PDB file of N, CA and C in Angstrom:
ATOM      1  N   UNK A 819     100.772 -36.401  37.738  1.00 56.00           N
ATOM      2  CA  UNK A 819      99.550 -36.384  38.488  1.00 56.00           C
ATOM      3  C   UNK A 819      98.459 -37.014  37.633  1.00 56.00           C
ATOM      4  N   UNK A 820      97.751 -38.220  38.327  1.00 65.00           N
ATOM      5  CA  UNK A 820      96.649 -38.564  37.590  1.00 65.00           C
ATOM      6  C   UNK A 820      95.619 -39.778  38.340  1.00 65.00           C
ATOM      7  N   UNK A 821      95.483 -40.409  37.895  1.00 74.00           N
ATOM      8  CA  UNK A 821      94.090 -40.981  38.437  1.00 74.00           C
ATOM      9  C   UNK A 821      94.743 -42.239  38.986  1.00 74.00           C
ATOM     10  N   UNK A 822      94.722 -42.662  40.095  1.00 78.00           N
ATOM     11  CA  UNK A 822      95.131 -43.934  41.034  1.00 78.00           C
ATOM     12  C   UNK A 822      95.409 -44.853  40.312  1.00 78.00           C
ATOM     13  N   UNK A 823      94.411 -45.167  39.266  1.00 84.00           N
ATOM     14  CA  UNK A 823      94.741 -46.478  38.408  1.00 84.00           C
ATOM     15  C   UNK A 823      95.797 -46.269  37.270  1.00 84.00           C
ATOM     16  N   UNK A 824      96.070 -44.754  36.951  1.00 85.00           N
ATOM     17  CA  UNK A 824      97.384 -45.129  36.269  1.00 85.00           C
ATOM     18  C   UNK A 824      98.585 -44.884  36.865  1.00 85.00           C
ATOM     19  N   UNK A 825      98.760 -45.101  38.462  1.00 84.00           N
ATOM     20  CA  UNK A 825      99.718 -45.153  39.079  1.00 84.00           C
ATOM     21  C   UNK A 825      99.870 -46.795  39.292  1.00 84.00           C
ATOM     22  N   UNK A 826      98.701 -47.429  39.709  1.00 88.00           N
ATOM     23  CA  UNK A 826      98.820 -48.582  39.488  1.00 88.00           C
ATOM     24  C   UNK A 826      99.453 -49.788  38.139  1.00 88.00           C
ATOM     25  N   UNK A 827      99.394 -49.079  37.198  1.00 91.00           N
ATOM     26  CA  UNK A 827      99.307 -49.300  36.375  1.00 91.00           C
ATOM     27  C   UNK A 827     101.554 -49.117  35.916  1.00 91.00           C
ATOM     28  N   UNK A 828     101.726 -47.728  36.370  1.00 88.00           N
ATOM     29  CA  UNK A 828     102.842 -47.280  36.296  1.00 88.00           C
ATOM     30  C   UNK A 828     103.555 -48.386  36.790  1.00 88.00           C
ATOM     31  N   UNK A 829     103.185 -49.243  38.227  1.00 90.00           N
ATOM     32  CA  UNK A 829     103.835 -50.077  38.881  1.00 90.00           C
ATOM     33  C   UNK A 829     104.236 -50.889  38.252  1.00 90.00           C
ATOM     34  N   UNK A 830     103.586 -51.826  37.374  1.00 93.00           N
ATOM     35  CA  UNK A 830     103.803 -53.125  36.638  1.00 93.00           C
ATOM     36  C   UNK A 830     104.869 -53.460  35.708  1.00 93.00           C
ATOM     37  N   UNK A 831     105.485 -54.518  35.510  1.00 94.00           N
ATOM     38  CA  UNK A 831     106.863 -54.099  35.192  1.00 94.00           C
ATOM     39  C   UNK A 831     107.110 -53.619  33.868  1.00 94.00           C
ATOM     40  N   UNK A 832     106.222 -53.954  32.794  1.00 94.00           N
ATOM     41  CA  UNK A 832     106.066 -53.800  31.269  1.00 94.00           C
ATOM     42  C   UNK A 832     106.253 -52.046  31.458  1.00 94.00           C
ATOM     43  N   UNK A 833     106.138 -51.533  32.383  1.00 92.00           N
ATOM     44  CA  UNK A 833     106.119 -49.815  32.006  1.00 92.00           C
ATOM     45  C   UNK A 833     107.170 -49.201  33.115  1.00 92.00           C
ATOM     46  N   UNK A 834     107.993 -50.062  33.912  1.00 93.00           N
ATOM     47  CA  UNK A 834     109.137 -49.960  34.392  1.00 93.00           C
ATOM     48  C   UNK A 834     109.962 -48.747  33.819  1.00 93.00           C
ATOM     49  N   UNK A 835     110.282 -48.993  32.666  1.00 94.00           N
ATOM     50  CA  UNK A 835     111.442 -48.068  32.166  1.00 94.00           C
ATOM     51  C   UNK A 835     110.173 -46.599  32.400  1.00 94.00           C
ATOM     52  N   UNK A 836     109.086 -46.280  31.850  1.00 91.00           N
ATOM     53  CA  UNK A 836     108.219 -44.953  31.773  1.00 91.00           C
ATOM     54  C   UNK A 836     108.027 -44.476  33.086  1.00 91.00           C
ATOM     55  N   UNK A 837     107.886 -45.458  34.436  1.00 90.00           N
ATOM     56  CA  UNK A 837     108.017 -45.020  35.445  1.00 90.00           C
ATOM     57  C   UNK A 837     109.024 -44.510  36.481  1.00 90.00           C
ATOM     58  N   UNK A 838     110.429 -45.228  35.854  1.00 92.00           N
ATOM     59  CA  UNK A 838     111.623 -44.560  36.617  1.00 92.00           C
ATOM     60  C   UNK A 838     112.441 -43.184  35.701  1.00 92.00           C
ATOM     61  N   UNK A 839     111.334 -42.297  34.997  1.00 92.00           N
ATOM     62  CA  UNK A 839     111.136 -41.402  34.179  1.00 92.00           C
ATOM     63  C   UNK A 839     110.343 -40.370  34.788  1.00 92.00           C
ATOM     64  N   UNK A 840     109.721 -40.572  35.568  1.00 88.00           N
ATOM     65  CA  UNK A 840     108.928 -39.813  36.008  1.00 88.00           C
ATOM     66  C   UNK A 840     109.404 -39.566  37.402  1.00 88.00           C
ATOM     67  N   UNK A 841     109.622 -37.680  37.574  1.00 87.00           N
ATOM     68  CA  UNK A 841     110.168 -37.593  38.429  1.00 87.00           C
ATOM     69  C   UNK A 841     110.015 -36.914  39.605  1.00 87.00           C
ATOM     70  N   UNK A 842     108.499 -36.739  39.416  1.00 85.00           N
ATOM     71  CA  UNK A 842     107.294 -36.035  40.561  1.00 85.00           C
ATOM     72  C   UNK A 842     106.459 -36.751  40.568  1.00 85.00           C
ATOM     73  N   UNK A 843     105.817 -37.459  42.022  1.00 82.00           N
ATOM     74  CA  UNK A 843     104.778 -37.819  41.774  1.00 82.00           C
ATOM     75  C   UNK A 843     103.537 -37.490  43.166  1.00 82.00           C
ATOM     76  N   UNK A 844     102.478 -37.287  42.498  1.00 79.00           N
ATOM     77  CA  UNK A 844     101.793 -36.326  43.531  1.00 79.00           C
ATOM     78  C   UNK A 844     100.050 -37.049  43.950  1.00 79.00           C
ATOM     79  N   UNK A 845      99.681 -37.079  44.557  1.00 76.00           N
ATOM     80  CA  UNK A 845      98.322 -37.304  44.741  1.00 76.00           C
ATOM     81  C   UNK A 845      97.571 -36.493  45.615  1.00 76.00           C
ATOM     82  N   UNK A 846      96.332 -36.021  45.224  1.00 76.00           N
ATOM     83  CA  UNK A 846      95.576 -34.857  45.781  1.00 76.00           C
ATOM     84  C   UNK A 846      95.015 -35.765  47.167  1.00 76.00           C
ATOM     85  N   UNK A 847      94.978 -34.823  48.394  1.00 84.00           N
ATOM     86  CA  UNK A 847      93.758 -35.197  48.972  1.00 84.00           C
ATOM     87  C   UNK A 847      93.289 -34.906  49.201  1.00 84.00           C
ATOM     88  N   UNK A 848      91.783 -35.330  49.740  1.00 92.00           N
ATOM     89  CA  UNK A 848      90.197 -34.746  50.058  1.00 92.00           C
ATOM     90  C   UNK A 848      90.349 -33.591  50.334  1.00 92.00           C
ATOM     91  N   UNK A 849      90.051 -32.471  50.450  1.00 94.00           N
ATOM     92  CA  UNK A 849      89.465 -31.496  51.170  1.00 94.00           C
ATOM     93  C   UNK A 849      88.524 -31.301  51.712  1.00 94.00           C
ATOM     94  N   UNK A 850      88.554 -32.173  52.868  1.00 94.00           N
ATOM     95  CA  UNK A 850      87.469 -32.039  54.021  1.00 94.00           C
ATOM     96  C   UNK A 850      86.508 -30.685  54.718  1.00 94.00           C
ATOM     97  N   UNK A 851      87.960 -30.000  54.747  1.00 96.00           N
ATOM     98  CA  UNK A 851      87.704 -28.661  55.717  1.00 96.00           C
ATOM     99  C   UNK A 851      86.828 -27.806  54.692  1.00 96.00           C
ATOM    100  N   UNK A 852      85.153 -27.407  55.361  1.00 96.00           N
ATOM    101  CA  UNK A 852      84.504 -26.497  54.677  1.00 96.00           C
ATOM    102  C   UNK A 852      84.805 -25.514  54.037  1.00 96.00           C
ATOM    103  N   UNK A 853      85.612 -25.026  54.771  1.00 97.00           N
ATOM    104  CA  UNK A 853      85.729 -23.165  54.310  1.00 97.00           C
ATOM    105  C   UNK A 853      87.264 -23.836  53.796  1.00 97.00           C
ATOM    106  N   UNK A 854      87.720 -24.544  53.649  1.00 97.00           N
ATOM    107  CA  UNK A 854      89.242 -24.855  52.546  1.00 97.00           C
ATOM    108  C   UNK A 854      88.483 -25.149  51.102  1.00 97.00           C
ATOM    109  N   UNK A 855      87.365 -26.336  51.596  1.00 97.00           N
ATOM    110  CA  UNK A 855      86.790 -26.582  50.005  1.00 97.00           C
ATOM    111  C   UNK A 855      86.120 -25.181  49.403  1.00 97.00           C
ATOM    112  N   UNK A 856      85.198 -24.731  49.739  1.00 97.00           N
ATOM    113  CA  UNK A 856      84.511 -23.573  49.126  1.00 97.00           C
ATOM    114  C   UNK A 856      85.512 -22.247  48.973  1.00 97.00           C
ATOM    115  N   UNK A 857      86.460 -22.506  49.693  1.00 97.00           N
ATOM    116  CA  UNK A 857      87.814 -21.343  49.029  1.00 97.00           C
ATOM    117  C   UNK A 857      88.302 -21.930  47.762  1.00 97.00           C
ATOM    118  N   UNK A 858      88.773 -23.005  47.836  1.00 95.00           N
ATOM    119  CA  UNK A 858      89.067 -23.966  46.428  1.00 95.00           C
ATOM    120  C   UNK A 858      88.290 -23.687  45.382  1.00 95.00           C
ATOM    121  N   UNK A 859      86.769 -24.107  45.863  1.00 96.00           N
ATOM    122  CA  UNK A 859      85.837 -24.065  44.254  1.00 96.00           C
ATOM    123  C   UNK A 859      85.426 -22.604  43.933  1.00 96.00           C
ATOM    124  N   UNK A 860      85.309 -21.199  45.280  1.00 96.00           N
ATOM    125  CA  UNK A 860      85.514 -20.296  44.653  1.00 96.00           C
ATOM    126  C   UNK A 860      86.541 -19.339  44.090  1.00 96.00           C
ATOM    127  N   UNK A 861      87.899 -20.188  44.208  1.00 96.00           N
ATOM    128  CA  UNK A 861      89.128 -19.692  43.741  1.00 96.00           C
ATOM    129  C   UNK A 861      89.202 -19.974  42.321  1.00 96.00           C
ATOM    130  N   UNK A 862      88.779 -21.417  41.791  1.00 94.00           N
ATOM    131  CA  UNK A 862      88.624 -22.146  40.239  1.00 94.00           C
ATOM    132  C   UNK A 862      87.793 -21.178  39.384  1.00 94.00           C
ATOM    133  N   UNK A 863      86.308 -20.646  40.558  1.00 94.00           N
ATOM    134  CA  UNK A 863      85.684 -20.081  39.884  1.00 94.00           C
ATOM    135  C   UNK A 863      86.023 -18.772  38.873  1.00 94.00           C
ATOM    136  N   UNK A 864      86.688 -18.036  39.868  1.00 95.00           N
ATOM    137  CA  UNK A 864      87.076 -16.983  40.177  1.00 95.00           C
ATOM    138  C   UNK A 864      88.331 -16.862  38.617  1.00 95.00           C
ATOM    139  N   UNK A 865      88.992 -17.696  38.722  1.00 95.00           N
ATOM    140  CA  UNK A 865      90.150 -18.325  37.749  1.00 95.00           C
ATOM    141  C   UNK A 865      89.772 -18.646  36.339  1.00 95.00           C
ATOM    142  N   UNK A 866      88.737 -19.112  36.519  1.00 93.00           N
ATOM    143  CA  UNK A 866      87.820 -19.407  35.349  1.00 93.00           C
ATOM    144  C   UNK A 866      86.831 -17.936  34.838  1.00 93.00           C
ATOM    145  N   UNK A 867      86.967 -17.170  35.499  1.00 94.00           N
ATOM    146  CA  UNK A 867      85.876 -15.471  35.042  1.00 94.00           C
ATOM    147  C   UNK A 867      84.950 -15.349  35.144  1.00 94.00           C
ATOM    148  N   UNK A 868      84.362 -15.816  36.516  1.00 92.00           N
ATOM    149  CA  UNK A 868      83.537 -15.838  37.097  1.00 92.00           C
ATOM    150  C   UNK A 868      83.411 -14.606  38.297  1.00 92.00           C
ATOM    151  N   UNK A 869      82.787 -13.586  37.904  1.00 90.00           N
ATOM    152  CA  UNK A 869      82.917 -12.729  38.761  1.00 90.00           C
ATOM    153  C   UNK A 869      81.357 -12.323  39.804  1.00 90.00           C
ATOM    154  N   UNK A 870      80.376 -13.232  40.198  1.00 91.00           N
ATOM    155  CA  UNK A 870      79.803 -12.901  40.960  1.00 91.00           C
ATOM    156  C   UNK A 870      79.659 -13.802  41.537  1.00 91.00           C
ATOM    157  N   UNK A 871      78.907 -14.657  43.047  1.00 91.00           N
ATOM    158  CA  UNK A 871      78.655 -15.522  43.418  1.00 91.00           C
ATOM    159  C   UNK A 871      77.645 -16.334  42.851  1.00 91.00           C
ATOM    160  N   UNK A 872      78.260 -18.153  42.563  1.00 93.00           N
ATOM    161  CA  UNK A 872      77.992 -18.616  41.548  1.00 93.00           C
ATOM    162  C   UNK A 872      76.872 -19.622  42.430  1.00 93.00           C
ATOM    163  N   UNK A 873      77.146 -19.817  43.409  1.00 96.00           N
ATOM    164  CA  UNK A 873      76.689 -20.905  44.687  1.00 96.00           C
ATOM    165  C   UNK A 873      76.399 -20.632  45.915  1.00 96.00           C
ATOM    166  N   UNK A 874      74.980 -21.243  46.049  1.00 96.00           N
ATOM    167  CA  UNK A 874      74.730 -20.656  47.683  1.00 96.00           C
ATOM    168  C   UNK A 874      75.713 -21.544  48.886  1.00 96.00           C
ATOM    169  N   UNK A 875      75.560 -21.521  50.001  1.00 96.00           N
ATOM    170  CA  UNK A 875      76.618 -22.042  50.854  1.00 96.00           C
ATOM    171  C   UNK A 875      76.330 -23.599  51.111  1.00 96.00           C
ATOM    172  N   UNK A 876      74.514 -23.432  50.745  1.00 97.00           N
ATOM    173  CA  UNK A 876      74.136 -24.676  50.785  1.00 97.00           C
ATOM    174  C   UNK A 876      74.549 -25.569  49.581  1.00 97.00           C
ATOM    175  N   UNK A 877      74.499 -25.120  48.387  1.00 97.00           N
ATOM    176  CA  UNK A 877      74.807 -25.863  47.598  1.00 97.00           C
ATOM    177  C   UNK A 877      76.135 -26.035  47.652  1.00 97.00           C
ATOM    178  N   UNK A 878      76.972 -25.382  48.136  1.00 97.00           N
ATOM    179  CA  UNK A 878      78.737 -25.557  48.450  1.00 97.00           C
ATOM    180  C   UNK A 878      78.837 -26.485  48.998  1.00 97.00           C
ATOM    181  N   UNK A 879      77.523 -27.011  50.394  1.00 97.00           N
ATOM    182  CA  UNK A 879      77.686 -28.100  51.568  1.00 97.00           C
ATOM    183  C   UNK A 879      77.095 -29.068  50.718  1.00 97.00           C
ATOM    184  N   UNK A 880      76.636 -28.949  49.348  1.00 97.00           N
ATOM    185  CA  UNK A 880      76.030 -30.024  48.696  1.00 97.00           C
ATOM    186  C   UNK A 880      77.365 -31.061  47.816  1.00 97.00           C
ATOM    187  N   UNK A 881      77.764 -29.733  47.338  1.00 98.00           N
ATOM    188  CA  UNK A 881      79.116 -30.393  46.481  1.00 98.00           C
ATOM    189  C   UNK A 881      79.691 -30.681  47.017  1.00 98.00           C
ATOM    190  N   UNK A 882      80.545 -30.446  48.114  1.00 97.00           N
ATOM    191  CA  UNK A 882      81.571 -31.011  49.362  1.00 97.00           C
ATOM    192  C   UNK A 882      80.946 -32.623  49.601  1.00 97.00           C
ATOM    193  N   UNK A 883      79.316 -32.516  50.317  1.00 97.00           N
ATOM    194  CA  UNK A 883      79.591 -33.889  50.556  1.00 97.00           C
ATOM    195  C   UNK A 883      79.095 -34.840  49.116  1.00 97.00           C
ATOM    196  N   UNK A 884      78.751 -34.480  48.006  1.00 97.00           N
ATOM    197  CA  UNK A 884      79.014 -35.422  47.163  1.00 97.00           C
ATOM    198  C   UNK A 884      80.224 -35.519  46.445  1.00 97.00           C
ATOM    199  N   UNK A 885      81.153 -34.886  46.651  1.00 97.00           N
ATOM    200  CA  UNK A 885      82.307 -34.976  45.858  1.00 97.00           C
ATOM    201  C   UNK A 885      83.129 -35.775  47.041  1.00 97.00           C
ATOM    202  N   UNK A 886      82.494 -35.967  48.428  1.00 96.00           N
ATOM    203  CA  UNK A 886      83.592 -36.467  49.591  1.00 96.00           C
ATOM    204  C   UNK A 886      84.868 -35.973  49.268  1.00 96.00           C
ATOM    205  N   UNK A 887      85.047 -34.446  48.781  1.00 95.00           N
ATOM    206  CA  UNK A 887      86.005 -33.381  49.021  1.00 95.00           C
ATOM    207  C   UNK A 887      87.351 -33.202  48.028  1.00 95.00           C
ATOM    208  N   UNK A 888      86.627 -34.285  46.889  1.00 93.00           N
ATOM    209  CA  UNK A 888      87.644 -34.525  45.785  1.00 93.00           C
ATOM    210  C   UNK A 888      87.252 -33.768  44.940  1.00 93.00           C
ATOM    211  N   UNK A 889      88.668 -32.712  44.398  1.00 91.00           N
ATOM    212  CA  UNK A 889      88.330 -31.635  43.542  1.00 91.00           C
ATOM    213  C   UNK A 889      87.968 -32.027  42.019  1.00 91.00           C
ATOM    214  N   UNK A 890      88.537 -33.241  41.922  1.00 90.00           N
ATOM    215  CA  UNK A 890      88.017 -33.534  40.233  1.00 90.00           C
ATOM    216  C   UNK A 890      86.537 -33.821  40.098  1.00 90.00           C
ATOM    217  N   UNK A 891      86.053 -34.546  41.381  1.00 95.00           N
ATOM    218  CA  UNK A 891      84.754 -34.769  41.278  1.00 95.00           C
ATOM    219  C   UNK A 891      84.037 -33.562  41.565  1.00 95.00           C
ATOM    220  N   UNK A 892      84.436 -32.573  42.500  1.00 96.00           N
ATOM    221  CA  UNK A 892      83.706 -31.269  43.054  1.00 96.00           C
ATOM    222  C   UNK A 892      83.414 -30.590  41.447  1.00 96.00           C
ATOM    223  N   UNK A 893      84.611 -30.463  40.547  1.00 95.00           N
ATOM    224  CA  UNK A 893      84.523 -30.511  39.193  1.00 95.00           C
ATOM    225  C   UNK A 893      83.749 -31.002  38.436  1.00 95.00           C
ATOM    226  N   UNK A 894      83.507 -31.591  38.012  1.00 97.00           N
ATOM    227  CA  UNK A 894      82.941 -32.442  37.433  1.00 97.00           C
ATOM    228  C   UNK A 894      81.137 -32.679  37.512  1.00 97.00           C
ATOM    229  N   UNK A 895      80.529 -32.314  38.982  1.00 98.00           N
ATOM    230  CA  UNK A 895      79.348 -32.021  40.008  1.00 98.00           C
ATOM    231  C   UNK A 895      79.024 -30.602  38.959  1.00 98.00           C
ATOM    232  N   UNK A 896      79.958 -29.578  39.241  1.00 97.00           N
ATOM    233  CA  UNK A 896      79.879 -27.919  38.405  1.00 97.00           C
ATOM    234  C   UNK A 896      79.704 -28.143  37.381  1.00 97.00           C
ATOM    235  N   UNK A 897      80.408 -28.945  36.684  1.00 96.00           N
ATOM    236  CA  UNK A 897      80.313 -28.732  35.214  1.00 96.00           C
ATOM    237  C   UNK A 897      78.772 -29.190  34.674  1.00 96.00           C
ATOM    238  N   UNK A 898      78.768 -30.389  35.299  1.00 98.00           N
ATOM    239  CA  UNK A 898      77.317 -30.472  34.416  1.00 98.00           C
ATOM    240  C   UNK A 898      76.315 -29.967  35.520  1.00 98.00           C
ATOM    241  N   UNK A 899      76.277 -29.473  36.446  1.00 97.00           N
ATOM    242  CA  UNK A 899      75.457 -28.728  36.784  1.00 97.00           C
ATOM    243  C   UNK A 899      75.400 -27.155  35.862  1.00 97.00           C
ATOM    244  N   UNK A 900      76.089 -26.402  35.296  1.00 96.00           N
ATOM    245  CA  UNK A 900      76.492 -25.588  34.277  1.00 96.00           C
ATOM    246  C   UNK A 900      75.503 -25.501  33.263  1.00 96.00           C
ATOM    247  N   UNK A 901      75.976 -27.079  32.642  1.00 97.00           N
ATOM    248  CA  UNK A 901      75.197 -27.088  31.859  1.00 97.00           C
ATOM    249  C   UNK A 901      73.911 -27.779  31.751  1.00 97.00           C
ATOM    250  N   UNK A 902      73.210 -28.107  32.814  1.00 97.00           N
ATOM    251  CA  UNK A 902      72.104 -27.854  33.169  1.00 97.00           C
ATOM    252  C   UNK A 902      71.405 -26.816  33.059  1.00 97.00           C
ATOM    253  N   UNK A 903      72.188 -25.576  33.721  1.00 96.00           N
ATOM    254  CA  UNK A 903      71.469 -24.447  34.000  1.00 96.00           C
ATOM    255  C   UNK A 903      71.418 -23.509  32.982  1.00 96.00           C
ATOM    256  N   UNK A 904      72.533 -23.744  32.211  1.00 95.00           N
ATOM    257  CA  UNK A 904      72.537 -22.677  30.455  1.00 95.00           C
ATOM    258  C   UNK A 904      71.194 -22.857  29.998  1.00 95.00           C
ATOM    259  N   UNK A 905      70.427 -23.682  29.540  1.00 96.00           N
ATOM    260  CA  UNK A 905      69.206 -23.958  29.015  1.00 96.00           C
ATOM    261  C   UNK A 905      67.973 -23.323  29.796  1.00 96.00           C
ATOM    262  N   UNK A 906      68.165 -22.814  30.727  1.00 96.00           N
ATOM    263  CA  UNK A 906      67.544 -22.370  31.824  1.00 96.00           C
ATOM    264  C   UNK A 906      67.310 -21.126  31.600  1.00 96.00           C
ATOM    265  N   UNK A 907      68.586 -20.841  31.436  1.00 95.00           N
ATOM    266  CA  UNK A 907      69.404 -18.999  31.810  1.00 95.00           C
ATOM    267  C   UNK A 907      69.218 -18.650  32.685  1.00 95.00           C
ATOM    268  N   UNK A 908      69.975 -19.722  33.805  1.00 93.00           N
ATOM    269  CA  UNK A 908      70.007 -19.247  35.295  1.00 93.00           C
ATOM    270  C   UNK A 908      71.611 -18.814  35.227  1.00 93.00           C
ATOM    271  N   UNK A 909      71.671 -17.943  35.667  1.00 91.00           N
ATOM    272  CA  UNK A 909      73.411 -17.012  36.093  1.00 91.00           C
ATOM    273  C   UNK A 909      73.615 -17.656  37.682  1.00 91.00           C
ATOM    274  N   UNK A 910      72.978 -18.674  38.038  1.00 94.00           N
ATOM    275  CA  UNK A 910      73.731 -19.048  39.440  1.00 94.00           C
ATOM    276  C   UNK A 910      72.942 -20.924  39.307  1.00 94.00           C
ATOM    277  N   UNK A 911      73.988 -21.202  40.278  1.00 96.00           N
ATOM    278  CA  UNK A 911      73.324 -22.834  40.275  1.00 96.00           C
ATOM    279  C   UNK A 911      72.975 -22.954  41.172  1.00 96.00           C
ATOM    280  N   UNK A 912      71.362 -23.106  41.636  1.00 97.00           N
ATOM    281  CA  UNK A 912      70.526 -23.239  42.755  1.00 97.00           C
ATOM    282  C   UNK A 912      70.739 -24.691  43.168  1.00 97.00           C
ATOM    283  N   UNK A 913      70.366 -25.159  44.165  1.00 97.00           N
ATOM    284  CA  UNK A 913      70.361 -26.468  45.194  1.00 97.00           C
ATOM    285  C   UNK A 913      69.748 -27.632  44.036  1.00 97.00           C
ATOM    286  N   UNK A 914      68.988 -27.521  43.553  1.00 97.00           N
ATOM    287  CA  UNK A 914      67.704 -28.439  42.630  1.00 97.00           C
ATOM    288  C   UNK A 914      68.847 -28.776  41.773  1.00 97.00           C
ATOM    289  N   UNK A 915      69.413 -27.509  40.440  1.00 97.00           N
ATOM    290  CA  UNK A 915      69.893 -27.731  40.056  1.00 97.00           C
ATOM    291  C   UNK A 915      71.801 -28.754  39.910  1.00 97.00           C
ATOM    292  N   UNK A 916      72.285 -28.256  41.479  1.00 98.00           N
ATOM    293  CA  UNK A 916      73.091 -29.098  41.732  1.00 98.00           C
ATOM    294  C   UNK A 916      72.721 -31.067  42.130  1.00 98.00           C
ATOM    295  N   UNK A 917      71.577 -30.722  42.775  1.00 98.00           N
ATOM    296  CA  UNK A 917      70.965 -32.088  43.325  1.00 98.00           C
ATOM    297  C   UNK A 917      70.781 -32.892  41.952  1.00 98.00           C
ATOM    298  N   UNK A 918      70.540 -32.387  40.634  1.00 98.00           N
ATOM    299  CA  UNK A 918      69.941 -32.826  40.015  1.00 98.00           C
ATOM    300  C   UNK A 918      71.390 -33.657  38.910  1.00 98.00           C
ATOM    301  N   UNK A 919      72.616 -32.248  39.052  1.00 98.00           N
ATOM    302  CA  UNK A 919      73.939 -33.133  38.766  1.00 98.00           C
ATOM    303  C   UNK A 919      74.018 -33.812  39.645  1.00 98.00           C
ATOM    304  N   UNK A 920      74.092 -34.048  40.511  1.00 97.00           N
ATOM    305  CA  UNK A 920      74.755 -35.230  41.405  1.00 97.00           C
ATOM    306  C   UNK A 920      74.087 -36.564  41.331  1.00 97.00           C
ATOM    307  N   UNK A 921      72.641 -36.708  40.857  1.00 97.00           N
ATOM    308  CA  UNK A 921      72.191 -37.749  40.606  1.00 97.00           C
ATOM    309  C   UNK A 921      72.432 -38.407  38.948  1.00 97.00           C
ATOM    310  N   UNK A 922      73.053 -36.701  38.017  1.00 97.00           N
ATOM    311  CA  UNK A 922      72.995 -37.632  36.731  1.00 97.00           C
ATOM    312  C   UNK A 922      74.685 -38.056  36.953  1.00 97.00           C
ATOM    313  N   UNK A 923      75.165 -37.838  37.668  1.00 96.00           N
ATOM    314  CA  UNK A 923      76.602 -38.663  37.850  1.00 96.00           C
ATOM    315  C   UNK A 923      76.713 -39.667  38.503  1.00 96.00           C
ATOM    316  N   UNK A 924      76.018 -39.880  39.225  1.00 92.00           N
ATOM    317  CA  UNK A 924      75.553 -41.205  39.696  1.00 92.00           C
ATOM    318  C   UNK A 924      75.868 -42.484  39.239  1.00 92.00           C
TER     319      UNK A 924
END
């Protein structure tokens, strides 16, 4: 499992022998469906030891549509929204603060 371009990459013949080696191959897709994504990112959360609500629903509908439902990016949106908010010492990531990752990923 990994990023499109090193499947592309797998294709080409110089890596032939590494690719008929590999013997799962998987690609995520979007998670469109609201209440599938925000079960997802509060299941990670949850997984990660996170035990109170971390995100309002709005900011859930924030990450969904900037991640267009891809969990590495929905990832990735959290994380530095995170650490945004440590410096803060906010215990939850408000709307501003997500809006404000999504533009430094930009």
């Amino acid at each position: 499992m990994g990023h499109p371009q090193l499947a592309q990459t797998l294709e080409r013949v110089p890596y032939a022998a590494l690719s008929s080696r590999i013997q799962v191959r998987l690609r995520l897709q979007p998670v469109l469906e609201r209440e599938r994504f925000t079960a997802l990112v509060q299941h990670a959360l949850k997984s990660a030891g996170c035990q109170h609500t971390l995100i309002a629903d709005s900011g859930m509908e924030l990450v969904r549509q900037a991640s267009k439902g891809l969990p590495r990016q929905a990832g990735n949106i959290l994380l530095t929204a995170m650490r945004l908010a440590v410096p803060k010492g906010l215990n939850h990531l408000p709307d501003e603060i997500l809006r404000q990752a999504i533009e430094e990923l930009r």
